[in-house]
Short mmCIF file of C-alpha atoms in Angstrom, two decimals:
data_model
loop_
_atom_site.label_atom_id
_atom_site.label_comp_id
_atom_site.label_asym_id
_atom_site.label_seq_id
_atom_site.Cartn_x
_atom_site.Cartn_y
_atom_site.Cartn_z
CA MET Z 137 97.16 128.43 40.16
CA ARG Z 138 95.26 127.49 43.29
CA GLU Z 139 95.15 123.97 44.72
CA GLU Z 140 91.43 123.68 43.99
CA GLU Z 141 92.07 124.37 40.30
CA ILE Z 142 94.90 121.84 40.22
CA GLU Z 143 92.67 119.24 41.81
CA LYS Z 144 89.99 120.01 39.22
CA LEU Z 145 92.51 119.36 36.43
CA ARG Z 146 93.49 116.07 38.06
CA GLY Z 147 89.81 115.15 38.03
CA VAL Z 148 89.68 116.00 34.33
CA VAL Z 149 92.66 113.68 33.67
CA ARG Z 150 91.06 110.81 35.58
CA ASP Z 151 87.75 111.36 33.77
CA CYS Z 152 89.49 111.34 30.37
CA LEU Z 153 91.32 108.12 31.21
CA SER Z 154 88.08 106.44 32.28
CA LYS Z 155 86.52 107.44 28.93
CA HIS Z 156 89.61 106.36 26.95
CA LEU Z 157 90.24 109.91 25.74
CA TYR Z 158 93.98 109.48 25.98
CA SER Z 159 95.09 112.53 23.99
CA SER Z 160 93.05 114.79 26.27
CA ALA Z 161 94.37 112.98 29.34
CA ILE Z 162 97.98 113.39 28.16
CA PHE Z 163 97.41 117.09 27.45
CA PHE Z 164 95.97 117.92 30.87
CA ALA Z 165 98.31 115.59 32.80
CA ASP Z 166 101.28 117.37 31.22
CA LYS Z 167 99.97 120.71 32.45
CA VAL Z 168 99.31 119.44 35.97
CA ALA Z 169 102.84 117.99 36.20
CA ALA Z 170 104.32 121.27 34.90
CA PHE Z 171 102.44 123.28 37.54
CA THR Z 172 103.26 121.05 40.52
CA SER Z 173 106.36 118.89 39.75
CA ASP Z 174 104.80 116.47 42.21
CA PRO Z 175 105.96 112.82 41.74
CA ALA Z 176 102.34 111.65 41.91
CA ASP Z 177 101.42 113.99 39.04
CA ILE Z 178 104.45 112.91 37.02
CA TYR Z 179 103.35 109.32 37.53
CA MET Z 180 99.82 110.19 36.41
CA GLN Z 181 101.25 111.78 33.24
CA ALA Z 182 103.35 108.65 32.57
CA GLN Z 183 100.27 106.48 33.04
CA ALA Z 184 98.34 108.54 30.49
CA LEU Z 185 101.23 108.22 28.03
CA PHE Z 186 101.42 104.46 28.58
CA LEU Z 187 97.68 103.97 28.05
CA GLY Z 188 97.94 106.09 24.92
CA HIS Z 189 100.64 103.70 23.60
CA HIS Z 190 103.39 106.31 23.86
CA TYR Z 191 105.73 103.81 25.49
CA ARG Z 192 109.04 105.43 24.60
CA ARG Z 193 107.90 108.86 25.79
CA ALA Z 194 106.46 107.42 29.01
CA PHE Z 195 109.70 105.59 29.76
CA HIS Z 196 111.76 108.72 29.09
CA LEU Z 197 109.57 110.70 31.49
CA LEU Z 198 109.88 108.09 34.22
CA ASN Z 199 113.58 107.53 33.70
CA ALA Z 200 114.25 111.28 33.80
CA SER Z 201 112.73 111.54 37.26
CA GLN Z 202 115.11 111.25 40.19
CA ILE Z 203 113.01 108.71 42.06
CA VAL Z 204 112.51 105.99 39.44
CA LEU Z 205 114.66 103.51 41.39
CA ARG Z 206 113.18 104.48 44.77
CA ASP Z 207 109.46 104.26 44.06
CA LEU Z 208 108.11 100.88 43.01
CA ARG Z 209 105.28 102.54 41.07
CA PHE Z 210 107.77 104.30 38.79
CA ARG Z 211 109.93 101.20 38.39
CA TYR Z 212 106.96 98.98 37.63
CA LEU Z 213 105.56 101.31 34.98
CA ALA Z 214 109.00 101.88 33.45
CA ALA Z 215 109.47 98.10 33.19
CA LYS Z 216 106.04 97.75 31.55
CA CYS Z 217 107.09 100.36 28.97
CA LEU Z 218 110.29 98.43 28.23
CA GLU Z 219 108.29 95.21 28.01
CA GLU Z 220 106.02 96.73 25.36
CA LEU Z 221 109.11 98.00 23.53
CA LYS Z 222 110.58 94.46 23.73
CA GLU Z 223 113.78 95.73 25.31
CA TRP Z 224 114.14 92.72 27.55
CA ASP Z 225 117.61 93.33 29.00
CA GLN Z 226 116.71 96.86 30.07
CA CYS Z 227 113.42 95.58 31.46
CA LEU Z 228 115.20 93.05 33.67
CA LEU Z 229 117.68 95.67 34.85
CA MET Z 230 114.86 98.03 35.72
CA LEU Z 231 113.06 95.35 37.73
CA GLY Z 232 116.17 94.22 39.57
CA ASP Z 233 116.48 90.65 40.81
CA ALA Z 234 115.65 88.55 43.83
CA LYS Z 235 117.05 85.29 45.15
CA VAL Z 236 114.30 82.72 44.88
CA ASP Z 237 114.73 79.09 45.89
CA GLU Z 238 113.15 76.13 44.09
CA HIS Z 239 110.06 76.33 46.30
CA GLY Z 240 109.37 79.94 45.35
CA ASN Z 241 110.56 81.43 48.63
CA VAL Z 242 112.21 84.86 48.33
CA ASN Z 243 115.38 84.89 50.45
CA ASP Z 244 116.71 88.31 49.60
CA THR Z 245 115.77 91.28 47.47
CA LYS Z 246 117.24 94.66 46.72
CA ASP Z 247 113.87 96.25 47.35
CA CYS Z 248 113.91 95.64 51.08
CA ASN Z 249 115.21 99.13 51.92
CA VAL Z 250 113.41 100.98 49.13
CA MET Z 251 111.50 104.16 49.97
CA TYR Z 252 107.88 104.07 48.81
CA LEU Z 253 105.89 107.18 48.10
CA ASP Z 254 102.61 105.28 48.46
CA LYS Z 255 100.58 105.04 51.58
CA GLU Z 256 101.38 102.11 53.83
CA GLY Z 257 98.19 100.28 52.90
CA GLU Z 258 99.09 100.31 49.20
CA ASP Z 259 102.59 98.88 49.55
CA ARG Z 260 101.46 95.25 49.43
CA GLU Z 261 99.63 95.70 46.13
CA ILE Z 262 102.60 97.53 44.59
CA ARG Z 263 105.04 94.83 45.70
CA ARG Z 264 102.75 92.21 44.15
CA CYS Z 265 102.41 94.10 40.88
CA CYS Z 266 106.14 94.73 40.64
CA LYS Z 267 106.93 91.08 41.28
CA LEU Z 268 104.32 89.95 38.80
CA SER Z 269 105.71 92.25 36.14
CA SER Z 270 109.13 90.76 36.75
CA ASP Z 271 107.76 87.27 36.34
CA ARG Z 272 105.94 88.06 33.10
CA SER Z 273 108.99 89.74 31.66
CA LEU Z 274 111.12 86.73 32.57
CA GLN Z 275 108.60 84.46 30.88
CA ARG Z 276 108.52 86.41 27.64
CA TYR Z 277 112.28 86.79 27.71
CA ALA Z 278 112.73 83.06 28.09
CA PHE Z 279 110.51 82.25 25.12
CA TYR Z 280 112.22 84.95 23.09
CA GLU Z 281 115.59 83.35 23.87
CA GLU Z 282 114.32 79.87 23.06
CA ARG Z 283 112.85 80.79 19.69
CA HIS Z 284 115.68 83.04 18.49
CA MET Z 285 118.85 82.02 20.34
CA LYS Z 286 118.04 78.41 21.35
CA LEU Z 287 118.87 79.04 24.99
CA TRP Z 288 116.53 77.50 27.53
CA LYS Z 289 118.62 77.67 30.67
CA ILE Z 290 116.48 80.50 32.07
CA VAL Z 291 113.38 78.25 32.30
CA PRO Z 292 114.07 76.83 35.78
CA ARG Z 293 114.00 80.41 37.08
CA LEU Z 294 110.48 80.99 35.77
CA ASP Z 295 108.51 78.59 37.92
CA PHE Z 296 110.46 79.77 40.97
CA ALA Z 297 109.51 83.37 40.22
CA TYR Z 298 105.85 82.58 39.64
CA LYS Z 299 105.71 80.49 42.82
CA ALA Z 300 107.28 83.37 44.72
CA ALA Z 301 104.64 85.74 43.34
CA ILE Z 302 101.67 83.55 44.26
CA LYS Z 303 103.14 82.77 47.68
CA ALA Z 304 103.69 86.46 48.37
CA ASP Z 305 100.06 87.13 47.53
CA PRO Z 306 97.55 84.30 47.00
CA LEU Z 307 95.33 86.80 45.16
CA CYS Z 308 97.94 87.03 42.40
CA TYR Z 309 95.90 84.86 40.03
CA GLU Z 310 97.97 85.72 36.97
CA ALA Z 311 101.04 83.97 38.41
CA LEU Z 312 99.01 80.80 39.06
CA GLU Z 313 97.47 81.02 35.59
CA CYS Z 314 100.91 81.16 33.97
CA LEU Z 315 102.10 78.16 35.99
CA ILE Z 316 99.05 76.12 34.98
CA GLU Z 317 98.60 77.21 31.36
CA ASN Z 318 102.32 76.86 30.57
CA HIS Z 319 102.50 73.47 32.35
CA MET Z 320 105.49 74.44 34.47
CA LEU Z 321 104.62 72.13 37.38
CA THR Z 322 103.76 68.46 37.71
CA SER Z 323 100.41 67.53 39.23
CA GLU Z 324 102.04 66.83 42.61
CA GLU Z 325 103.93 70.14 42.54
CA GLU Z 326 100.68 71.99 41.79
CA ALA Z 327 98.97 70.37 44.76
CA THR Z 328 101.96 71.11 47.02
CA LEU Z 329 102.01 74.74 45.94
CA LEU Z 330 98.29 75.18 46.66
CA SER Z 331 98.64 73.62 50.09
CA SER Z 332 101.45 76.07 50.91
CA LEU Z 333 99.40 79.20 50.12
CA GLN Z 334 98.23 81.17 53.14
CA PHE Z 335 94.73 82.41 52.41
CA ALA Z 336 92.88 84.86 54.62
CA PRO Z 337 89.88 83.33 56.44
CA GLU Z 338 87.47 85.12 54.10
CA ASP Z 339 89.29 83.72 51.03
CA GLY Z 340 88.52 80.07 51.69
CA TRP Z 341 86.36 79.93 48.57
CA LEU Z 342 89.37 81.00 46.51
CA SER Z 343 91.41 78.06 47.78
CA SER Z 344 88.64 75.71 46.58
CA PHE Z 345 88.46 77.51 43.24
CA TYR Z 346 92.21 77.21 42.70
CA SER Z 347 92.01 73.48 43.43
CA CYS Z 348 89.51 73.17 40.57
CA LEU Z 349 91.90 74.92 38.17
CA ILE Z 350 94.81 72.50 38.55
CA LYS Z 351 95.05 68.99 37.08
CA LYS Z 352 92.07 66.96 38.29
CA TYR Z 353 92.73 63.22 38.58
CA ASP Z 354 90.98 62.59 41.92
CA LYS Z 355 87.99 60.29 42.17
CA GLU Z 356 84.72 61.63 40.79
CA THR Z 357 83.16 61.97 44.23
CA VAL Z 358 86.06 64.14 45.45
CA VAL Z 359 86.03 66.45 42.43
CA GLU Z 360 82.24 66.75 42.38
CA ALA Z 361 82.32 67.64 46.09
CA LYS Z 362 84.68 70.53 45.29
CA PHE Z 363 82.38 71.81 42.56
CA THR Z 364 79.33 71.49 44.81
CA GLU Z 365 81.07 73.39 47.60
CA LEU Z 366 81.93 76.24 45.24
CA GLU Z 367 78.46 76.34 43.73
CA LYS Z 368 77.04 76.93 47.21
CA GLN Z 369 79.18 80.04 47.74
CA SER Z 370 76.76 82.95 47.85
CA CYS Z 371 76.66 86.69 48.35
CA ASN Z 372 73.63 88.69 49.43
CA ILE Z 373 74.71 92.34 49.54
CA ASN Z 374 71.17 93.65 49.95
CA PRO Z 375 69.34 91.78 52.75
CA SER Z 376 65.99 93.06 51.46
CA ASP Z 377 66.62 91.44 48.07
CA PRO Z 378 65.34 87.82 48.07
CA VAL Z 379 67.63 86.89 45.16
CA ILE Z 380 70.90 85.31 46.34
CA CYS Z 381 73.78 85.27 43.85
CA THR Z 382 76.03 82.18 43.71
CA LEU Z 383 78.90 80.81 41.64
CA LYS Z 384 76.73 78.00 40.29
CA ASN Z 385 76.52 79.52 36.80
CA ASN Z 386 79.97 81.14 36.81
CA THR Z 387 81.61 80.63 33.42
CA ASP Z 388 85.09 79.89 34.76
CA LEU Z 389 83.76 77.27 37.18
CA LEU Z 390 81.63 75.57 34.52
CA ALA Z 391 84.61 75.59 32.13
CA CYS Z 392 86.61 73.72 34.80
CA LYS Z 393 83.77 71.22 35.10
CA ALA Z 394 83.68 70.75 31.31
CA GLU Z 395 87.44 70.16 31.33
CA TYR Z 396 86.95 67.48 33.97
CA TYR Z 397 84.22 65.79 31.90
CA HIS Z 398 86.58 65.70 28.93
CA GLN Z 399 89.32 64.24 31.08
CA CYS Z 400 86.95 61.48 32.25
CA GLY Z 401 86.01 60.63 28.67
CA GLU Z 402 82.44 61.95 28.95
CA TYR Z 403 82.78 63.82 25.67
CA GLN Z 404 79.08 64.28 24.88
CA LYS Z 405 78.42 65.69 28.34
CA CYS Z 406 81.43 67.98 27.97
CA PHE Z 407 80.34 69.13 24.51
CA GLU Z 408 76.80 69.96 25.64
CA LEU Z 409 78.09 72.00 28.59
CA THR Z 410 80.65 73.95 26.56
CA LYS Z 411 78.05 74.67 23.87
CA ILE Z 412 75.81 76.29 26.50
CA LEU Z 413 78.75 78.22 27.95
CA LEU Z 414 79.83 79.57 24.56
CA GLU Z 415 76.32 80.84 23.93
CA LYS Z 416 76.66 82.78 27.17
CA ASP Z 417 80.28 83.90 26.64
CA PRO Z 418 81.35 83.24 23.01
CA PHE Z 419 84.93 84.38 23.57
CA HIS Z 420 85.88 82.42 26.69
CA VAL Z 421 89.29 81.03 25.72
CA LYS Z 422 89.48 78.01 28.04
CA CYS Z 423 85.93 76.95 27.24
CA THR Z 424 86.63 77.32 23.51
CA LEU Z 425 89.66 75.02 23.75
CA VAL Z 426 87.74 72.34 25.67
CA HIS Z 427 84.85 72.65 23.19
CA LEU Z 428 87.22 72.05 20.28
CA ALA Z 429 88.71 69.01 22.03
CA ALA Z 430 85.26 67.52 22.73
CA ALA Z 431 84.12 68.13 19.14
CA MET Z 432 87.29 66.39 17.91
CA GLU Z 433 86.61 63.31 20.04
CA LEU Z 434 83.00 63.17 18.84
CA GLY Z 435 84.02 63.64 15.19
CA ASN Z 436 81.79 66.71 14.89
CA SER Z 437 83.45 68.27 11.85
CA ASN Z 438 80.58 70.71 11.21
CA GLU Z 439 80.98 72.30 14.64
CA LEU Z 440 84.75 72.47 14.19
CA TYR Z 441 84.32 74.19 10.83
CA LEU Z 442 81.97 76.82 12.26
CA MET Z 443 84.20 77.43 15.28
CA ALA Z 444 87.30 77.75 13.10
CA CYS Z 445 85.64 80.24 10.75
CA ASN Z 446 84.42 82.43 13.60
CA LEU Z 447 87.73 82.36 15.46
CA VAL Z 448 89.80 83.21 12.38
CA LYS Z 449 87.43 86.08 11.60
CA ASP Z 450 87.51 87.51 15.13
CA TYR Z 451 91.07 86.63 16.23
CA PRO Z 452 93.33 86.15 13.18
CA GLN Z 453 96.46 86.80 15.26
CA LYS Z 454 95.73 84.21 17.95
CA GLY Z 455 97.21 80.73 17.88
CA LEU Z 456 93.91 79.26 19.13
CA SER Z 457 92.14 80.35 15.92
CA TRP Z 458 94.50 78.47 13.61
CA PHE Z 459 94.57 75.54 16.02
CA ALA Z 460 90.81 75.27 15.47
CA VAL Z 461 91.41 75.14 11.70
CA GLY Z 462 93.97 72.38 12.26
CA CYS Z 463 91.45 70.46 14.38
CA TYR Z 464 88.89 70.60 11.57
CA TYR Z 465 91.32 69.22 8.99
CA TYR Z 466 92.53 66.55 11.43
CA CYS Z 467 88.93 65.51 12.05
CA ILE Z 468 88.29 65.00 8.32
CA LYS Z 469 91.66 63.17 8.02
CA LYS Z 470 93.43 65.78 5.87
CA TYR Z 471 96.62 65.55 7.87
CA ASP Z 472 98.87 67.67 5.63
CA GLN Z 473 96.61 70.72 5.96
CA SER Z 474 96.07 69.93 9.63
CA ARG Z 475 99.81 69.91 10.29
CA ARG Z 476 100.27 73.18 8.44
CA TYR Z 477 97.74 74.99 10.60
CA PHE Z 478 98.96 73.42 13.84
CA SER Z 479 102.45 74.69 12.97
CA LYS Z 480 101.07 78.15 12.26
CA ALA Z 481 99.35 78.17 15.65
CA ALA Z 482 102.60 77.16 17.36
CA ASN Z 483 104.51 79.91 15.56
CA LEU Z 484 101.96 82.53 16.56
CA ASP Z 485 101.87 81.43 20.20
CA GLY Z 486 104.93 79.64 21.53
CA THR Z 487 103.18 79.08 24.88
CA PHE Z 488 100.32 77.00 23.45
CA PRO Z 489 100.97 73.26 24.12
CA PRO Z 490 98.00 71.86 22.12
CA ALA Z 491 99.45 73.27 18.88
CA LEU Z 492 102.75 71.38 19.18
CA ILE Z 493 101.04 68.19 20.37
CA GLY Z 494 98.52 68.47 17.51
CA CYS Z 495 101.36 68.88 15.05
CA GLY Z 496 103.00 65.73 16.42
CA ASN Z 497 99.72 63.80 16.22
CA ALA Z 498 99.26 64.85 12.58
CA TYR Z 499 102.72 63.55 11.73
CA ALA Z 500 102.07 60.34 13.70
CA ALA Z 501 98.78 59.79 11.81
CA GLN Z 502 100.83 59.64 8.60
CA GLU Z 503 103.47 57.43 10.28
CA GLU Z 504 106.13 60.12 9.96
CA GLY Z 505 107.72 59.10 13.23
CA ASP Z 506 110.84 61.29 13.17
CA GLN Z 507 108.88 64.50 12.61
CA ALA Z 508 106.29 63.48 15.21
CA MET Z 509 109.04 62.81 17.77
CA LEU Z 510 110.60 66.20 17.06
CA ALA Z 511 107.29 67.95 17.79
CA TYR Z 512 106.71 65.91 20.95
CA ARG Z 513 110.26 66.49 22.22
CA THR Z 514 109.91 70.23 21.66
CA ALA Z 515 106.64 70.23 23.61
CA ALA Z 516 108.19 68.14 26.41
CA ARG Z 517 111.08 70.62 26.69
CA LEU Z 518 108.93 73.74 26.62
CA PHE Z 519 106.22 72.42 28.96
CA PRO Z 520 107.93 70.22 31.57
CA GLY Z 521 104.77 69.84 33.67
CA CYS Z 522 102.75 68.32 30.81
CA HIS Z 523 103.06 64.54 30.62
CA LEU Z 524 101.29 64.12 27.27
CA PRO Z 525 104.34 64.77 24.99
CA THR Z 526 106.36 62.21 26.94
CA LEU Z 527 103.46 59.76 26.76
CA TYR Z 528 103.18 60.23 22.99
CA ILE Z 529 106.93 59.74 22.55
CA GLY Z 530 106.56 56.40 24.29
CA MET Z 531 103.66 55.49 22.01
CA GLU Z 532 105.77 56.29 18.95
CA TYR Z 533 108.57 54.05 20.23
CA MET Z 534 106.03 51.30 20.87
CA ARG Z 535 104.74 51.66 17.31
CA THR Z 536 108.26 50.91 16.06
CA HIS Z 537 108.58 47.97 18.53
CA SER Z 538 111.22 49.73 20.65
CA PHE Z 539 109.53 48.50 23.79
CA LYS Z 540 112.31 49.20 26.30
CA LEU Z 541 112.56 52.82 25.19
CA ALA Z 542 108.79 53.11 25.21
CA GLU Z 543 108.68 51.84 28.79
CA GLN Z 544 111.27 54.42 29.88
CA PHE Z 545 109.20 57.29 28.50
CA PHE Z 546 105.99 55.92 29.98
CA MET Z 547 107.71 55.82 33.38
CA GLN Z 548 108.79 59.45 32.90
CA ALA Z 549 105.18 60.37 32.12
CA LYS Z 550 104.12 58.54 35.28
CA ILE Z 551 106.54 60.63 37.36
CA ILE Z 552 105.12 63.87 35.90
CA CYS Z 553 101.51 62.81 36.36
CA PRO Z 554 101.17 59.72 38.59
CA SER Z 555 97.36 59.80 38.59
CA ASP Z 556 96.56 59.59 34.88
CA PRO Z 557 95.12 56.13 34.09
CA HIS Z 558 96.17 56.40 30.44
CA VAL Z 559 99.84 56.18 31.50
CA TYR Z 560 99.22 52.93 33.38
CA ASN Z 561 97.30 51.52 30.42
CA GLU Z 562 100.26 52.15 28.09
CA LEU Z 563 102.63 50.56 30.61
CA GLY Z 564 100.37 47.52 30.59
CA VAL Z 565 100.36 47.38 26.79
CA VAL Z 566 104.15 47.57 26.55
CA ALA Z 567 104.53 44.88 29.24
CA TYR Z 568 102.13 42.68 27.24
CA HIS Z 569 104.19 43.13 24.08
CA MET Z 570 107.32 42.22 26.05
CA LYS Z 571 105.53 39.00 27.13
CA GLU Z 572 105.62 40.07 30.79
CA TYR Z 573 102.01 39.06 31.35
CA ASN Z 574 101.94 39.18 35.15
CA LYS Z 575 103.33 42.70 34.99
CA ALA Z 576 100.78 43.60 32.32
CA VAL Z 577 97.92 42.39 34.52
CA TRP Z 578 99.24 44.51 37.40
CA TRP Z 579 99.44 47.67 35.24
CA PHE Z 580 95.96 47.15 33.77
CA GLN Z 581 94.53 46.69 37.26
CA LYS Z 582 96.29 49.92 38.32
CA THR Z 583 94.68 51.61 35.31
CA LEU Z 584 91.19 50.59 36.40
CA SER Z 585 91.87 51.68 39.98
CA HIS Z 586 92.91 55.18 38.82
CA ILE Z 587 89.84 55.82 36.66
CA PRO Z 588 88.16 58.79 38.39
CA SER Z 589 84.59 58.07 37.29
CA SER Z 590 82.52 54.97 36.61
CA LEU Z 591 83.59 52.74 33.74
CA SER Z 592 82.55 53.95 30.31
CA GLU Z 593 83.04 52.77 26.74
CA MET Z 594 86.32 54.70 26.67
CA TRP Z 595 87.88 52.09 29.00
CA GLU Z 596 86.60 49.03 27.15
CA PRO Z 597 89.99 48.44 25.43
CA THR Z 598 91.74 48.38 28.83
CA ILE Z 599 89.40 45.66 30.11
CA VAL Z 600 89.91 43.69 26.88
CA ASN Z 601 93.69 44.04 27.26
CA LEU Z 602 93.44 42.76 30.83
CA ALA Z 603 91.40 39.79 29.58
CA HIS Z 604 94.07 39.08 26.91
CA ALA Z 605 96.76 39.08 29.60
CA TYR Z 606 94.74 36.68 31.78
CA ARG Z 607 94.29 34.40 28.76
CA LYS Z 608 98.04 34.37 28.15
CA LEU Z 609 98.50 33.31 31.79
CA LYS Z 610 95.93 30.52 31.18
CA MET Z 611 93.60 32.08 33.75
CA TYR Z 612 90.63 31.42 31.52
CA HIS Z 613 87.80 32.07 33.97
CA GLU Z 614 89.20 35.54 34.80
CA ALA Z 615 89.71 36.23 31.09
CA ILE Z 616 86.12 35.27 30.22
CA SER Z 617 84.80 37.38 33.09
CA HIS Z 618 86.61 40.48 31.79
CA TYR Z 619 85.63 39.85 28.17
CA GLU Z 620 81.99 39.72 29.24
CA LYS Z 621 82.48 42.88 31.29
CA ALA Z 622 83.89 44.59 28.20
CA LEU Z 623 80.79 43.55 26.22
CA THR Z 624 78.58 45.40 28.70
CA LEU Z 625 80.45 48.59 27.76
CA SER Z 626 80.55 48.01 24.00
CA ASN Z 627 79.01 45.19 21.97
CA ARG Z 628 80.61 46.30 18.70
CA SER Z 629 84.19 45.26 19.42
CA LEU Z 630 85.76 42.66 17.13
CA SER Z 631 88.67 42.14 19.55
CA THR Z 632 86.33 41.28 22.43
CA TYR Z 633 84.32 38.68 20.52
CA ALA Z 634 87.47 37.17 18.98
CA GLY Z 635 89.22 36.99 22.36
CA LEU Z 636 86.18 35.45 24.02
CA ALA Z 637 85.81 32.89 21.22
CA TYR Z 638 89.49 31.97 21.35
CA THR Z 639 89.40 31.55 25.15
CA TYR Z 640 86.45 29.16 24.91
CA HIS Z 641 88.26 27.40 22.07
CA LEU Z 642 91.30 26.86 24.29
CA GLN Z 643 88.99 25.31 26.89
CA ASP Z 644 87.61 22.94 24.21
CA SER Z 645 84.18 24.58 24.49
CA PHE Z 646 83.80 24.45 20.73
CA PRO Z 647 80.06 25.26 20.34
CA VAL Z 648 80.39 28.46 22.40
CA ALA Z 649 83.62 29.37 20.59
CA ILE Z 650 81.91 28.89 17.21
CA THR Z 651 79.05 31.18 18.31
CA TYR Z 652 81.43 33.98 19.24
CA TYR Z 653 83.55 33.54 16.10
CA HIS Z 654 80.36 34.06 14.10
CA LYS Z 655 79.57 37.22 16.09
CA ALA Z 656 83.06 38.55 15.44
CA LEU Z 657 82.75 37.83 11.71
CA GLN Z 658 79.44 39.69 11.61
CA LEU Z 659 81.41 42.82 12.54
CA LYS Z 660 84.24 42.11 10.08
CA PRO Z 661 83.50 39.28 7.62
CA ASP Z 662 87.00 39.26 6.11
CA ASP Z 663 88.91 38.97 9.40
CA GLN Z 664 91.59 36.37 8.74
CA PHE Z 665 92.16 35.20 12.33
CA CYS Z 666 88.48 34.60 13.07
CA THR Z 667 87.92 32.91 9.71
CA GLU Z 668 90.80 30.47 10.25
CA MET Z 669 89.93 29.79 13.89
CA LEU Z 670 86.26 29.26 13.06
CA THR Z 671 87.29 26.60 10.53
CA MET Z 672 89.49 24.94 13.13
CA ALA Z 673 86.72 25.06 15.76
CA LEU Z 674 84.25 23.45 13.33
CA VAL Z 675 86.79 20.72 12.51
CA ASP Z 676 87.52 20.12 16.20
CA GLU Z 677 83.81 19.93 17.00
CA ALA Z 678 83.25 17.51 14.13
CA ARG Z 679 86.14 15.30 15.26
CA ARG Z 680 84.81 15.26 18.79
CA GLY Z 681 81.40 14.22 17.48
CA LEU Z 682 82.99 11.26 15.64
CA ASP Z 683 85.12 10.19 18.59
CA PRO Z 684 83.83 6.78 19.82
CA ARG Z 685 84.72 7.74 23.38
CA ASN Z 686 82.26 10.63 23.16
CA GLU Z 687 79.55 8.25 21.84
CA SER Z 688 80.08 5.85 24.72
CA ARG Z 689 79.67 8.75 27.14
#
């Protein structure tokens, strides 16, 4: 058969693959490989078999070739076959190993003297793909070991491997995604990793985009500046076309912005943005998760119900779908059903932190502390870069008045994520309970200084707590100032009115104290503290009115 006819058959194979006609592609690729015995044609046949889900046959074909360990293309595809067959040990052997330090730097690899059959310009892409395949196999292998053999010692290797992959090629987004989504790095480690990446001059926009993907606890002006810079990125391929395309309406970028709004406590703003995004792209996973979280905070059970129904119908095998069901039941306070579906989500997807944390929260809502702690500890072990499980463990200890233990876990959470104001708020609360009021004031002030955006109703309890601490230190003017500041954020807080009334009471300003006790009792008429203190304030005011010394004045 002439070369032109062979080339025509290769074109037929490529055309069949592009049209997903895998049986036809396998048939013609087999004939081309039989005619030529060319490694490139054997590889094309193996690719057709792999895409047609004939993993065992594809692996046998690759393994039977004499160059499988000398050509990275063959080794990569053979490892992918073994990955699909869940033969993890063989997959790791096929990929080989590399010495990677804790910073993700590759010191040595067996591939350094390998002969490649690709053109020189393609070697970089193949090295990246091979390394990425190794990292993904290591990840799945580690979770397989954890869930079935209870061995987790391979985990420290994973973040090293992913860091090595992204450092070798900053365009290897999948490695960065795994590091972020699986919470393998602390917020500081994420920032350090990004600063170490060497982007090409034309990839500056990608550096900015990556910085929007990681944990965002900078001040609002800093984060908004990053978003604005990215939104201005444009591309005008056709100079005659007046329309300039930008990233302003890019779904991934807007999902990052929605995540930031949620983090800042602007739940309504977050919900409105994610609702628009899901109309544009109904199956965007990150946006869906943020939308569920915002709906939970707003108590929008109807939206949660609709989302859960649609997700279960479209993706019954995904953990996110059953997590949505759990969110709906949690929102309507049916914690048993909520816990059941959170557990199902965790079983379906062992790399999904919200499911385990949700399960712990459902237990905690029913004051089942031991079960809640078990869920949180599991999440803390599986996702070492996520500070929320450690924070929730501390909150559970604080609920049982184990304040020293609570403080230890809050400090651990602070090490993992030193910029989250919620951590400092909990440290302030535990210091207050331990009667360390000066320390409590310091932590509450740190909380307010770490809030990325302007003060909102979400932070009203922190300001009230700071006012309580000032009152305990008999710094009444500062306490009153902060109580009044809290009232500008929310005028429906019993604690604020009661604290303000009690502070005036301590200063013997009985008429003002009585006024605020009445306002507190309007919110909760059966509040025992306010009722008793109002009676005392009325008695004190009456006694002062009968005091002859007051009459003489």
